[in-house]
Short mmCIF file of C-alpha atoms in Angstrom, two decimals:
data_model
loop_
_atom_site.label_atom_id
_atom_site.label_comp_id
_atom_site.label_asym_id
_atom_site.label_seq_id
_atom_site.Cartn_x
_atom_site.Cartn_y
_atom_site.Cartn_z
CA MET A 1 -12.31 -17.10 16.61
CA ALA A 2 -13.42 -14.19 14.42
CA THR A 3 -15.49 -14.17 11.26
CA ILE A 4 -15.01 -12.04 8.14
CA ALA A 5 -18.40 -11.50 6.50
CA PRO A 6 -18.78 -12.38 2.80
CA ARG A 7 -17.15 -9.79 0.46
CA SER A 8 -15.45 -7.92 3.31
CA GLY A 9 -12.04 -7.66 4.94
CA THR A 10 -10.15 -6.80 8.10
CA ALA A 11 -6.65 -5.97 9.35
CA PHE A 12 -4.83 -6.64 12.62
CA LEU A 13 -1.45 -7.00 14.31
CA LEU A 14 0.16 -10.44 14.38
CA LYS A 15 3.15 -10.53 16.69
CA LYS A 16 6.36 -12.43 16.04
CA GLY A 17 5.88 -16.07 17.06
CA GLN A 18 2.08 -15.89 16.95
CA ARG A 19 0.14 -18.10 14.60
CA LEU A 20 -2.75 -17.16 12.34
CA LYS A 21 -5.22 -19.88 11.37
CA VAL A 22 -7.32 -19.02 8.31
CA ILE A 23 -10.35 -21.30 8.06
CA ASP A 24 -12.75 -21.85 5.18
CA PRO A 25 -15.90 -22.64 7.24
CA LYS A 26 -18.22 -23.57 4.35
CA GLY A 27 -15.75 -24.68 1.66
CA GLU A 28 -14.73 -23.23 -1.74
CA GLN A 29 -14.05 -19.73 -0.36
CA VAL A 30 -10.87 -17.74 -1.02
CA ALA A 31 -9.18 -15.43 1.54
CA ASP A 32 -6.64 -12.87 0.28
CA LEU A 33 -3.80 -12.27 2.73
CA VAL A 34 -1.23 -9.44 2.72
CA ALA A 35 1.40 -8.68 5.39
CA TYR A 36 3.57 -5.67 6.26
CA ASN A 37 6.45 -5.24 8.69
CA ALA A 38 4.73 -3.49 11.62
CA ASP A 39 7.88 -1.46 12.34
CA ASP A 40 8.35 -0.28 8.73
CA THR A 41 5.43 -0.78 6.38
CA GLY A 42 7.63 -0.29 3.30
CA GLU A 43 8.46 -3.96 3.80
CA VAL A 44 5.73 -6.19 2.37
CA ILE A 45 5.24 -9.78 1.18
CA SER A 46 6.69 -10.44 -2.27
CA SER A 47 5.38 -13.13 -4.61
CA GLY A 48 8.40 -12.66 -6.86
CA ARG A 49 10.95 -13.31 -4.11
CA SER A 50 8.97 -16.13 -2.48
CA LEU A 51 8.36 -18.08 -5.70
CA ASP A 52 11.93 -17.52 -6.90
CA TYR A 53 13.55 -18.77 -3.69
CA ALA A 54 11.14 -21.73 -3.43
CA SER A 55 11.49 -22.52 -7.17
CA LYS A 56 7.81 -23.41 -7.26
CA LEU A 57 4.41 -21.80 -7.69
CA PHE A 58 2.43 -23.61 -5.03
CA LEU A 59 3.61 -22.95 -1.49
CA THR A 60 2.51 -25.20 1.37
CA THR A 61 3.54 -26.50 4.82
CA GLY A 62 7.09 -25.48 5.73
CA ASP A 63 7.47 -22.86 3.00
CA PRO A 64 8.46 -19.30 3.91
CA ILE A 65 6.84 -16.15 2.56
CA TYR A 66 9.55 -13.58 1.87
CA SER A 67 9.34 -9.80 1.82
CA ASN A 68 10.49 -7.41 -0.90
CA ARG A 69 13.66 -7.11 1.24
CA SER A 70 14.20 -10.90 1.18
CA ASN A 71 13.38 -11.41 4.86
CA VAL A 72 11.04 -14.21 5.92
CA MET A 73 7.79 -12.63 7.13
CA LEU A 74 5.62 -15.71 7.54
CA ARG A 75 6.04 -19.44 7.41
CA ILE A 76 3.27 -21.89 6.54
CA ALA A 77 2.99 -24.11 9.63
CA GLU A 78 0.02 -26.23 8.59
CA ASP A 79 -2.05 -26.62 5.44
CA THR A 80 -4.94 -29.04 4.91
CA VAL A 81 -5.51 -27.97 1.27
CA GLY A 82 -2.14 -27.56 -0.47
CA ARG A 83 -3.40 -25.33 -3.23
CA HIS A 84 -3.22 -21.56 -2.97
CA ASP A 85 -2.40 -18.78 -5.42
CA PHE A 86 0.46 -16.28 -5.28
CA LEU A 87 0.21 -14.87 -8.81
CA LEU A 88 -2.75 -12.51 -8.83
CA THR A 89 -3.55 -9.18 -7.23
CA PRO A 90 -6.65 -8.75 -5.05
CA CYS A 91 -9.88 -8.32 -7.04
CA SER A 92 -10.87 -4.67 -7.35
CA LYS A 93 -13.32 -2.32 -9.03
CA ASP A 94 -11.09 -2.61 -12.08
CA THR A 95 -11.15 -6.41 -11.99
CA PHE A 96 -14.94 -6.40 -12.03
CA ARG A 97 -14.97 -3.76 -14.80
CA ILE A 98 -12.31 -5.45 -16.98
CA ILE A 99 -13.01 -9.15 -16.41
CA TYR A 100 -16.72 -9.22 -15.53
CA GLY A 101 -17.90 -6.09 -17.39
CA ASP A 102 -19.75 -4.74 -14.30
CA GLU A 103 -21.09 -1.21 -14.66
CA HIS A 104 -21.34 -0.58 -10.92
CA PRO A 105 -18.47 -2.69 -9.62
CA HIS A 106 -17.98 -3.80 -6.01
CA GLN A 107 -14.77 -2.46 -4.41
CA GLY A 108 -13.52 -6.03 -4.10
CA CYS A 109 -10.74 -7.33 -1.89
CA PHE A 110 -8.56 -4.41 -2.97
CA GLY A 111 -11.04 -1.84 -1.68
CA ASN A 112 -11.70 -3.89 1.45
CA LEU A 113 -7.96 -4.19 2.17
CA ALA A 114 -7.37 -0.50 1.47
CA GLU A 115 -10.07 0.45 4.00
CA ALA A 116 -8.90 -2.03 6.63
CA LEU A 117 -5.20 -1.12 6.27
CA ALA A 118 -5.65 2.69 6.21
CA PRO A 119 -5.62 2.99 10.04
CA PHE A 120 -2.17 1.34 9.99
CA GLY A 121 -0.86 4.04 7.63
CA ILE A 122 -0.80 1.76 4.59
CA CYS A 123 -1.98 3.29 1.31
CA PRO A 124 -3.63 1.51 -1.65
CA ASP A 125 -0.47 1.69 -3.83
CA GLN A 126 1.27 -0.50 -1.23
CA ILE A 127 -1.11 -3.44 -1.76
CA PRO A 128 0.90 -6.17 -3.52
CA VAL A 129 0.11 -9.49 -5.13
CA ALA A 130 -1.70 -11.21 -2.25
CA PHE A 131 -1.19 -14.71 -0.92
CA ASN A 132 -4.61 -15.98 -1.96
CA CYS A 133 -5.47 -18.76 0.49
CA PHE A 134 -7.46 -21.60 -1.12
CA MET A 135 -7.47 -19.93 -4.58
CA ASN A 136 -7.16 -22.52 -7.30
CA VAL A 137 -5.51 -21.11 -10.43
CA VAL A 138 -4.92 -23.79 -13.03
CA ILE A 139 -2.20 -23.24 -15.63
CA ASP A 140 -2.39 -25.00 -18.97
CA PRO A 141 0.80 -26.02 -20.80
CA SER A 142 0.74 -22.88 -22.98
CA GLY A 143 0.55 -20.63 -19.89
CA GLY A 144 -3.20 -19.97 -19.94
CA LEU A 145 -4.64 -19.20 -16.50
CA LYS A 146 -8.04 -20.39 -15.35
CA VAL A 147 -9.59 -19.72 -11.97
CA GLU A 148 -11.29 -22.93 -10.85
CA PRO A 149 -13.30 -23.59 -7.66
CA PRO A 150 -11.11 -23.91 -4.56
CA LEU A 151 -10.19 -27.42 -3.44
CA SER A 152 -11.01 -26.47 0.16
CA LYS A 153 -13.89 -28.20 1.92
CA ALA A 154 -15.78 -26.95 5.02
CA GLY A 155 -13.31 -26.70 7.91
CA ASP A 156 -10.15 -26.77 5.82
CA HIS A 157 -7.50 -24.32 6.96
CA ILE A 158 -4.00 -22.95 6.61
CA VAL A 159 -1.84 -21.79 9.54
CA PHE A 160 0.88 -19.13 9.26
CA GLU A 161 3.53 -18.33 11.85
CA ALA A 162 4.85 -14.76 12.00
CA GLU A 163 8.62 -14.35 11.89
CA MET A 164 8.38 -10.62 12.68
CA ASP A 165 5.68 -8.29 14.02
CA LEU A 166 3.24 -7.87 11.15
CA PHE A 167 0.17 -5.95 10.12
CA ILE A 168 -2.02 -8.49 8.34
CA GLY A 169 -4.81 -7.70 5.88
CA LEU A 170 -7.27 -10.54 5.30
CA THR A 171 -10.48 -10.85 3.28
CA ALA A 172 -13.35 -13.11 2.36
CA CYS A 173 -12.81 -12.76 -1.38
CA SER A 174 -15.38 -10.86 -3.44
CA ALA A 175 -14.86 -12.38 -6.91
CA LEU A 176 -17.39 -14.86 -8.28
CA GLN A 177 -14.93 -17.08 -10.17
CA SER A 178 -12.68 -17.56 -7.15
CA ASN A 179 -15.46 -18.89 -4.93
CA ASN A 180 -17.50 -21.11 -7.26
CA TYR A 181 -20.06 -18.33 -7.70
CA SER A 182 -21.16 -18.07 -4.06
CA PHE A 183 -19.87 -15.53 -1.53
CA LYS A 184 -19.13 -17.08 1.87
CA PRO A 185 -17.42 -15.96 5.12
CA ILE A 186 -13.87 -16.69 6.30
CA ASP A 187 -13.00 -17.50 9.92
CA PHE A 188 -9.67 -16.81 11.56
CA GLU A 189 -7.96 -17.32 14.88
CA ILE A 190 -4.75 -15.97 16.41
CA PHE A 191 -2.90 -18.08 18.92
CA SER A 192 0.52 -18.66 20.40
CA ARG A 193 2.34 -21.89 19.70
CA SER A 194 1.95 -24.08 22.77
CA MET B 1 21.17 2.68 -30.19
CA ALA B 2 22.61 2.32 -26.68
CA THR B 3 24.30 -0.61 -25.01
CA ILE B 4 23.94 -1.82 -21.42
CA ALA B 5 27.16 -3.53 -20.37
CA PRO B 6 26.98 -7.05 -18.95
CA ARG B 7 25.67 -7.15 -15.33
CA SER B 8 24.68 -3.47 -15.33
CA GLY B 9 21.57 -1.34 -15.73
CA THR B 10 20.22 2.06 -16.69
CA ALA B 11 17.11 4.23 -16.41
CA PHE B 12 15.53 6.85 -18.69
CA LEU B 13 12.34 8.69 -19.62
CA LEU B 14 10.10 7.11 -22.25
CA LYS B 15 7.41 9.51 -23.39
CA LYS B 16 3.83 8.56 -24.20
CA GLY B 17 3.68 7.24 -27.77
CA GLN B 18 7.41 6.51 -27.95
CA ARG B 19 8.62 2.99 -28.52
CA LEU B 20 11.39 1.14 -26.75
CA LYS B 21 13.15 -1.68 -28.61
CA VAL B 22 15.06 -4.07 -26.36
CA ILE B 23 17.52 -6.15 -28.34
CA ASP B 24 19.46 -9.25 -27.35
CA PRO B 25 22.58 -8.69 -29.49
CA LYS B 26 24.34 -11.99 -28.78
CA GLY B 27 21.45 -14.28 -27.85
CA GLU B 28 20.40 -15.98 -24.59
CA GLN B 29 20.58 -12.78 -22.50
CA VAL B 30 17.80 -11.56 -20.20
CA ALA B 31 16.87 -7.87 -19.67
CA ASP B 32 14.78 -6.93 -16.62
CA LEU B 33 12.38 -4.07 -17.28
CA VAL B 34 10.44 -1.96 -14.75
CA ALA B 35 8.31 1.13 -15.43
CA TYR B 36 6.90 3.97 -13.30
CA ASN B 37 4.43 6.73 -14.10
CA ALA B 38 6.75 9.73 -14.58
CA ASP B 39 4.14 12.07 -13.06
CA ASP B 40 3.56 9.94 -9.96
CA THR B 41 6.08 7.18 -9.26
CA GLY B 42 3.70 5.44 -6.83
CA GLU B 43 2.21 3.92 -9.99
CA VAL B 44 4.27 0.97 -11.22
CA ILE B 45 3.92 -2.09 -13.44
CA SER B 46 2.01 -4.94 -11.81
CA SER B 47 2.53 -8.59 -12.72
CA GLY B 48 -0.56 -9.53 -10.72
CA ARG B 49 -2.89 -7.17 -12.60
CA SER B 50 -1.36 -7.86 -16.03
CA LEU B 51 -1.49 -11.65 -15.75
CA ASP B 52 -4.98 -11.59 -14.23
CA TYR B 53 -6.48 -9.39 -16.97
CA ALA B 54 -4.69 -11.32 -19.74
CA SER B 55 -5.59 -14.70 -18.14
CA LYS B 56 -2.19 -16.01 -19.19
CA LEU B 57 1.40 -16.13 -17.96
CA PHE B 58 3.26 -15.41 -21.20
CA LEU B 59 2.61 -11.95 -22.61
CA THR B 60 3.53 -11.16 -26.21
CA THR B 61 2.62 -8.90 -29.18
CA GLY B 62 -0.54 -6.89 -28.53
CA ASP B 63 -0.66 -7.54 -24.80
CA PRO B 64 -0.84 -4.61 -22.36
CA ILE B 65 1.24 -4.24 -19.21
CA TYR B 66 -0.96 -2.81 -16.47
CA SER B 67 -0.01 -0.76 -13.43
CA ASN B 68 -0.93 -1.38 -9.79
CA ARG B 69 -3.75 1.14 -10.49
CA SER B 70 -5.05 -0.93 -13.43
CA ASN B 71 -3.96 1.58 -16.08
CA VAL B 72 -2.14 0.39 -19.20
CA MET B 73 1.48 1.60 -18.96
CA LEU B 74 3.04 -0.23 -21.92
CA ARG B 75 1.85 -2.35 -24.78
CA ILE B 76 3.98 -4.98 -26.52
CA ALA B 77 4.13 -3.82 -30.15
CA GLU B 78 6.49 -6.42 -31.56
CA ASP B 79 8.10 -9.58 -30.22
CA THR B 80 10.39 -11.96 -32.15
CA VAL B 81 10.77 -14.38 -29.21
CA GLY B 82 7.39 -14.89 -27.52
CA ARG B 83 8.79 -16.10 -24.24
CA HIS B 84 9.39 -13.74 -21.34
CA ASP B 85 8.90 -13.97 -17.58
CA PHE B 86 6.61 -11.88 -15.38
CA LEU B 87 6.78 -13.99 -12.19
CA LEU B 88 10.12 -13.26 -10.59
CA THR B 89 11.73 -10.25 -8.94
CA PRO B 90 15.07 -8.90 -10.19
CA CYS B 91 18.08 -10.89 -9.00
CA SER B 92 19.76 -9.31 -5.99
CA LYS B 93 22.45 -9.82 -3.38
CA ASP B 94 19.90 -11.99 -1.59
CA THR B 95 19.20 -14.05 -4.70
CA PHE B 96 22.89 -14.84 -5.04
CA ARG B 97 23.14 -15.57 -1.32
CA ILE B 98 20.00 -17.75 -1.11
CA ILE B 99 19.99 -19.51 -4.50
CA TYR B 100 23.68 -19.57 -5.46
CA GLY B 101 25.25 -19.55 -1.97
CA ASP B 102 27.65 -16.71 -2.89
CA GLU B 103 29.64 -15.29 0.02
CA HIS B 104 30.39 -11.97 -1.70
CA PRO B 105 27.30 -11.54 -3.86
CA HIS B 106 26.99 -9.16 -6.81
CA GLN B 107 24.32 -6.47 -6.34
CA GLY B 108 22.39 -7.98 -9.25
CA CYS B 109 19.65 -6.38 -11.32
CA PHE B 110 18.01 -5.18 -8.11
CA GLY B 111 21.08 -3.18 -7.06
CA ASN B 112 21.63 -1.96 -10.62
CA LEU B 113 18.01 -0.80 -10.90
CA ALA B 114 18.09 0.84 -7.46
CA GLU B 115 21.17 2.86 -8.47
CA ALA B 116 19.82 3.82 -11.87
CA LEU B 117 16.36 4.78 -10.56
CA ALA B 118 17.54 6.77 -7.51
CA PRO B 119 17.97 10.03 -9.51
CA PHE B 120 14.27 9.75 -10.46
CA GLY B 121 13.29 9.64 -6.77
CA ILE B 122 12.47 5.93 -6.81
CA CYS B 123 13.59 3.91 -3.79
CA PRO B 124 14.52 0.20 -3.63
CA ASP B 125 11.26 -0.81 -1.89
CA GLN B 126 9.39 0.39 -5.00
CA ILE B 127 11.08 -2.16 -7.30
CA PRO B 128 8.38 -4.69 -8.23
CA VAL B 129 8.32 -8.01 -10.04
CA ALA B 130 10.04 -7.03 -13.30
CA PHE B 131 8.98 -7.84 -16.83
CA ASN B 132 11.94 -10.06 -17.59
CA CYS B 133 12.50 -9.84 -21.35
CA PHE B 134 13.69 -13.12 -22.88
CA MET B 135 13.68 -14.94 -19.52
CA ASN B 136 12.58 -18.54 -19.97
CA VAL B 137 10.93 -19.92 -16.85
CA VAL B 138 9.55 -23.41 -17.42
CA ILE B 139 6.74 -24.64 -15.16
CA ASP B 140 6.22 -28.34 -14.63
CA PRO B 141 2.73 -29.75 -14.04
CA SER B 142 3.19 -29.74 -10.24
CA GLY B 143 4.14 -26.04 -10.29
CA GLY B 144 7.92 -26.46 -10.10
CA LEU B 145 9.83 -23.54 -11.65
CA LYS B 146 13.03 -23.98 -13.63
CA VAL B 147 15.03 -21.18 -15.23
CA GLU B 148 16.17 -22.44 -18.64
CA PRO B 149 18.31 -20.65 -21.25
CA PRO B 150 16.44 -17.90 -23.09
CA LEU B 151 14.95 -18.81 -26.48
CA SER B 152 16.32 -15.54 -27.91
CA LYS B 153 18.98 -15.66 -30.63
CA ALA B 154 21.37 -12.86 -31.63
CA GLY B 155 19.33 -9.91 -32.87
CA ASP B 156 16.01 -10.99 -31.40
CA HIS B 157 14.03 -8.17 -29.83
CA ILE B 158 10.86 -6.98 -28.17
CA VAL B 159 9.29 -3.54 -28.72
CA PHE B 160 7.14 -1.74 -26.14
CA GLU B 161 4.98 1.33 -26.75
CA ALA B 162 4.43 3.71 -23.85
CA GLU B 163 0.82 4.61 -23.06
CA MET B 164 1.88 7.29 -20.55
CA ASP B 165 5.12 9.15 -19.75
CA LEU B 166 7.29 6.60 -17.98
CA PHE B 167 10.54 6.23 -16.14
CA ILE B 168 11.99 2.95 -17.36
CA GLY B 169 14.61 0.84 -15.57
CA LEU B 170 16.39 -1.71 -17.77
CA THR B 171 19.24 -4.15 -17.15
CA ALA B 172 21.48 -6.73 -18.73
CA CYS B 173 20.65 -9.43 -16.18
CA SER B 174 23.33 -10.52 -13.70
CA ALA B 175 22.16 -14.06 -12.84
CA LEU B 176 23.98 -17.06 -14.28
CA GLN B 177 20.95 -19.34 -14.71
CA SER B 178 18.98 -16.73 -16.64
CA ASN B 179 21.65 -16.25 -19.30
CA ASN B 180 22.94 -19.78 -19.91
CA TYR B 181 25.97 -19.09 -17.68
CA SER B 182 27.46 -16.24 -19.73
CA PHE B 183 26.96 -12.51 -19.04
CA LYS B 184 26.28 -10.49 -22.20
CA PRO B 185 25.17 -6.94 -23.04
CA ILE B 186 21.70 -5.68 -23.97
CA ASP B 187 21.06 -3.06 -26.65
CA PHE B 188 18.12 -0.69 -26.72
CA GLU B 189 16.70 2.02 -28.90
CA ILE B 190 13.98 4.65 -28.37
CA PHE B 191 12.03 5.86 -31.36
CA SER B 192 8.73 7.41 -32.34
CA ARG B 193 6.26 5.40 -34.33
CA SER B 194 6.54 6.58 -37.93
#
């Protein structure tokens, strides 16, 4: 088990068939996840393909996460929460400037992912809409979006199985709204299906 | 005025300050739009940034379309419909294979955009979630997505103003569901604000 400190991020290889368990150890904490084909990092998770093929916004156990080339990269193997976001990009300096009006903005998940993914040859422009584990975006009937506290409680988790060798970027999200105004860590574990 | 034939696409330069009018000449026809910074095609429209900063799903008159670098690329200057999609990727061979079960699938908007954008040095992996003019995606309270006929009637249009020099890709969409099961053309016009 590894821990991602509050407002930070990491990146690692997840091999085909391995499982990644993302755990919210304290509750109400979002983790942004991105994934790239380890053999060709031009292939990346795609919200647009995944939501289109699933014909729904909220992916959960059994649902595949497709790439921009329409290949399945990950499949959700287990999910104790059932509410995640796949609409919004990782928070960034610009998010904090535009949405929060910060004068000296934190680099956010975007900056944390960019740093963590650089050693794998992935540049900032390649960071897509993330699969935001535990993020609770509520949509009103007119299409208004509101970021509400995650539904995850301490110990809740989501497990992904890799369907190809992947470079994964993963954060403990840095945005106040997403985490009920308290920055907490994220735990994760890699294991092989027994 | 130019016409995009049914199930085809085109690409062109739109200079800063110029306006692009996308017209649905017959009604109920979707047009997928993508845009790249003409000086650096690594910068591209971003659904995730645009929806996050607007805090809503349905963009219309006055709303900006942001890039993956959080710069405003386009602004919606006029909109006679008020319902467009910014969730889904352009239809593709894979869309027709996965959603429609076609054995010999059409290349779709994705293939049409890839062909039209190639002369500008843009490769297929760079095609993002498109701004799908007139596309009417209805979301039920549980997050289910349904593609319904566009609300656009003959002559309805949307006008974008460029906030930087852009390469634009534009299609007359090739997917049955999006166009109420009839493939029609799309008209467009480029002009300078008088």
